[in-house]
């Protein structure tokens, strides 16, 4: 058998060659780290075959580094990774990418950056040196910096010195900035309390999450967001979630629901749908169905503005209805053809999810379909069902589950939710009167249920 070291190198080499060939066929070179991000210009970037090859490269490269790196250094760097969160969060807070946005190829000297951001020169240098060493921003020459392929994604919001952090509108058109800031703020502070929270002797304590410990509140994260003083945080969260949804191809929702098989006039209910961005994509492609977007009062208020901007005609007739509704209350839309929830159930624990699904089962008829759009998490060991190249982990490590496993801890720290396995979703269905029918795997899996016949 080939050594693990050579096998990992071969996986990297083979898949890099395949990806390079795709770009060569289009008369292009693969984007380098040195240029501002421009991947939206390449429509094949979300091709499933290309994405799988990237996963294999990342998985093998990370495992190769872990294999040849000093175990002591791996542990030290893991323990010190808090500084990555702190440094990226700091760069987001002061609008560093904005400062460098219009800088020419000669870059900007640290003294000028410090003057604009009102940050001590030496401290700013230390943070930038840390980030550029990890391929976030680029140091052209000593103390001269520019954006690169990664840092340019932080452009957006206000380009001031960070004093506008709590501005209501700062993150509206800057979803990546919003996501990074969310992780580096509530997420980071809550993660600090993860160990003491998990080591609590009395697990029946009323403290539900590390977030509750750190922020000294009995409110859930969403209730806390709804406090007047946290309006800007709620707005940032909404911007982050809207931007996060945009990374998924539109066809995932329509394919998962099976829109092609529905009849004109069939009712589709977007449960916990926020402003209804997923439904908007469905409406544009399938205008002859009827849609209901449900959420709490504030998201529905925002949804009216959203639809009046993007598809005002939909609200005039009965094509789209915006409905204030908590999914923990009895469901008013009875006998819909499809109920779907996109990236909702991972925010809630099993008891709460059972309540959500049971409310939908109570109003479903025999032809109703329930579709959840979530990430399917997997164990890292190789099982008999896995088809991964030797010697990769069963879940492809950070190439396949790096984000998922991080989000799982994020849910643990901020909420009582979790990422779930296929078995978890099957059991939740069985406990609430739904039979798991089909799972379409992918960057966002669709999990389809039919009512269990009594």
Coordinates of N, CA and C in Angstrom, one line a residue, residues 26 43 63 77 82 87 134 136 143 160 257 264 275 280 285 302 316 337 345 347 352 378 381-382 428 430 444:
X26 N -11.3 27.4 -20.2 CA -12.0 28.7 -20.3 C -11.0 29.8 -20.7
X43 N -18.9 31.5 -13.4 CA -20.2 30.8 -13.2 C -20.0 29.3 -12.8
X63 N -4.6 17.4 6.2 CA -4.1 16.2 6.8 C -2.7 16.0 6.6
X77 N -0.8 26.0 18.3 CA -1.5 26.8 17.4 C -3.0 26.7 17.6
X82 N -7.6 31.6 19.2 CA -8.4 32.7 19.7 C -7.9 34.0 19.1
X87 N -8.2 39.0 15.9 CA -7.5 39.8 14.9 C -8.5 40.1 13.7
X134 N -1.1 34.6 7.7 CA -2.2 33.6 7.5 C -3.0 33.8 6.3
X136 N -4.5 36.6 5.1 CA -5.6 37.5 5.1 C -4.9 38.9 5.1
X143 N 6.0 46.8 6.0 CA 5.1 47.8 6.5 C 4.1 48.4 5.4
X160 N -15.1 54.0 8.2 CA -14.6 54.9 9.2 C -13.6 54.2 10.2
X257 N -37.7 20.8 -3.0 CA -39.2 20.8 -2.9 C -39.8 20.0 -4.0
X264 N -50.3 24.2 -10.6 CA -50.6 25.6 -10.4 C -51.6 25.8 -9.3
X275 N -37.3 37.3 5.6 CA -37.9 38.2 4.7 C -38.5 37.5 3.5
X280 N -38.8 34.2 -2.7 CA -38.7 35.1 -3.9 C -38.1 34.4 -5.1
X285 N -39.2 31.9 -10.5 CA -39.1 30.7 -11.4 C -40.5 30.0 -11.6
X302 N -39.9 43.7 7.9 CA -38.8 43.8 7.0 C -39.1 43.2 5.6
X316 N -49.9 42.0 -4.4 CA -51.2 42.6 -4.8 C -52.3 41.6 -4.8
X337 N -49.5 22.1 0.3 CA -48.8 21.1 -0.4 C -47.4 20.8 0.1
X345 N -34.0 24.6 11.8 CA -34.0 23.6 12.9 C -32.7 23.5 13.7
X347 N -31.1 25.9 14.9 CA -31.1 26.9 15.9 C -31.8 26.4 17.2
X352 N -37.6 21.4 21.1 CA -38.2 22.5 20.4 C -38.5 22.1 18.9
X378 N -21.5 14.4 9.9 CA -21.1 13.0 9.9 C -19.9 12.9 10.9
X381 N -14.7 9.3 11.5 CA -14.2 8.0 11.2 C -14.7 7.5 9.9
X382 N -14.0 6.6 9.2 CA -14.4 6.0 8.0 C -15.4 4.9 8.2
X428 N -36.3 12.4 14.6 CA -37.2 13.5 14.8 C -38.5 13.4 14.1
X430 N -39.9 10.5 13.0 CA -40.7 9.4 13.6 C -41.4 9.8 14.9
X444 N -26.0 22.2 0.9 CA -27.1 22.3 1.8 C -28.1 21.2 1.4

